[in-house]
Short mmCIF file of C-alpha atoms in Angstrom, two decimals:
data_model
loop_
_atom_site.label_atom_id
_atom_site.label_comp_id
_atom_site.label_asym_id
_atom_site.label_seq_id
_atom_site.Cartn_x
_atom_site.Cartn_y
_atom_site.Cartn_z
CA UNK C 28 -47.60 36.01 7.19
CA UNK C 29 -46.19 39.44 6.64
CA UNK C 30 -43.51 40.41 9.09
CA UNK C 31 -41.56 43.57 9.07
CA UNK C 32 -37.83 43.19 8.30
CA UNK C 33 -36.98 43.84 11.96
CA UNK C 34 -39.20 41.01 13.21
CA UNK C 35 -37.84 38.61 10.58
CA UNK C 36 -34.29 39.48 11.59
CA UNK C 37 -35.17 38.94 15.24
CA UNK C 38 -36.68 35.51 14.49
CA UNK C 39 -33.58 34.48 12.53
CA UNK C 40 -31.36 35.73 15.35
CA UNK C 41 -33.33 33.79 17.99
CA UNK C 42 -33.12 30.60 15.89
CA UNK C 43 -29.37 31.08 15.40
CA UNK C 44 -28.76 31.66 19.11
CA UNK C 45 -30.91 28.62 19.93
CA UNK C 46 -28.86 26.49 17.52
CA UNK C 47 -25.60 27.68 19.09
CA UNK C 48 -26.90 26.88 22.59
CA UNK C 49 -27.98 23.39 21.50
CA UNK C 50 -24.58 22.80 19.88
CA UNK C 51 -22.74 23.96 23.02
CA UNK C 52 -24.84 21.62 25.16
CA UNK C 53 -24.03 18.79 22.73
CA UNK C 54 -20.29 19.56 23.01
CA UNK C 55 -20.50 19.69 26.80
CA UNK C 56 -22.29 16.33 26.98
CA UNK C 57 -19.74 14.79 24.58
CA UNK C 58 -16.83 16.08 26.64
CA UNK C 59 -18.35 14.81 29.90
CA UNK C 60 -19.06 11.40 28.35
CA UNK C 61 -15.45 11.16 27.12
CA UNK C 62 -14.11 12.19 30.54
CA UNK C 63 -16.29 9.67 32.39
CA UNK C 64 -15.31 6.86 30.00
CA UNK C 65 -11.61 7.65 30.45
CA UNK C 66 -11.70 7.06 34.22
CA UNK C 67 -10.37 3.48 34.07
CA UNK C 68 -7.48 4.63 31.88
CA UNK C 69 -6.70 7.56 34.19
CA UNK C 70 -6.82 5.26 37.22
CA UNK C 71 -4.50 2.72 35.57
CA UNK C 72 -2.07 5.46 34.59
CA UNK C 73 -1.95 6.86 38.12
CA UNK C 74 -1.29 3.38 39.53
CA UNK C 75 1.60 2.94 37.11
CA UNK C 76 3.07 6.34 37.91
CA UNK C 77 6.55 5.86 39.29
CA UNK C 78 9.22 8.09 40.69
CA UNK C 79 12.76 7.88 39.41
CA UNK C 80 13.73 6.23 42.70
CA UNK C 81 11.11 3.50 42.24
CA UNK C 82 12.32 2.89 38.68
CA UNK C 83 15.95 2.63 39.81
CA UNK C 84 15.09 0.26 42.66
CA UNK C 85 13.01 -1.96 40.38
CA UNK C 86 15.83 -2.23 37.84
CA UNK C 87 18.39 -2.92 40.57
CA UNK C 88 16.30 -5.68 42.12
CA UNK C 89 15.44 -7.19 38.71
CA UNK C 90 19.19 -7.34 38.01
CA UNK C 91 19.64 -9.00 41.44
CA UNK C 92 22.05 -6.30 42.57
CA UNK C 93 22.48 -4.92 46.06
CA UNK C 94 22.75 -1.24 46.86
CA UNK C 95 26.33 -1.94 47.93
CA UNK C 96 27.17 -3.49 44.55
CA UNK C 97 25.66 -0.56 42.64
CA UNK C 98 27.47 1.92 44.87
CA UNK C 99 30.84 0.21 44.33
CA UNK C 100 30.26 -0.04 40.58
CA UNK C 101 29.55 3.70 40.36
CA UNK C 102 32.08 4.83 42.94
CA UNK C 103 29.49 6.36 45.27
CA UNK C 104 28.34 5.50 48.80
CA UNK C 105 25.58 3.02 49.53
CA UNK C 106 23.77 5.90 51.25
CA UNK C 107 23.77 7.80 47.95
CA UNK C 108 22.08 4.86 46.21
CA UNK C 109 19.60 4.62 49.07
CA UNK C 110 18.78 8.34 48.77
CA UNK C 111 18.22 7.99 45.01
CA UNK C 112 15.86 5.06 45.52
CA UNK C 113 13.94 6.74 48.33
CA UNK C 114 13.59 9.97 46.36
CA UNK C 115 15.55 12.08 48.84
CA UNK C 116 17.93 13.02 46.01
CA UNK C 117 18.42 12.34 42.32
CA UNK C 118 21.52 10.93 40.69
CA UNK C 119 23.62 13.28 38.59
CA UNK C 120 23.37 12.93 34.83
CA UNK C 121 26.69 11.07 34.80
CA UNK C 122 25.51 8.69 37.51
CA UNK C 123 22.15 8.19 35.77
CA UNK C 124 23.95 7.20 32.58
CA UNK C 125 26.21 4.84 34.55
CA UNK C 126 23.17 3.30 36.27
CA UNK C 127 21.46 2.75 32.93
CA UNK C 128 24.57 1.06 31.54
CA UNK C 129 24.85 -1.10 34.66
CA UNK C 130 21.18 -2.12 34.28
CA UNK C 131 21.58 -2.82 30.55
CA UNK C 132 19.36 0.00 29.34
CA UNK C 133 19.61 3.68 28.44
CA UNK C 134 19.06 6.77 30.56
CA UNK C 135 16.25 7.73 28.16
CA UNK C 136 14.47 4.43 28.78
CA UNK C 137 14.79 4.88 32.56
CA UNK C 138 13.35 8.38 32.35
CA UNK C 139 10.49 7.23 30.08
CA UNK C 140 9.35 4.94 32.91
CA UNK C 141 9.04 7.91 35.26
CA UNK C 142 5.53 9.36 35.19
#
């Protein structure tokens, strides 16, 4: 077959564009497959997601402490502890560090549990 240079270039261009389209479709299918397969992991992660208040309450109850005891130990009101645990407010950095010490952990570890 004798094709003019323009036709040959057009054929090469069409093949190249076709290959790119096929590759993009392959990437799209791979990404969708990965996303669909990650659903159980995403669901588990969302179930484990905790607020700082939930983390503080869990640690307090695991240590068998009352809100009153925590409040007295930190020099704050029981209402303040209640607000921290319910998420209405967050403890100051100083209070967070004191809470961590009271619970036998670090502030960093408490914050790592927050999702």
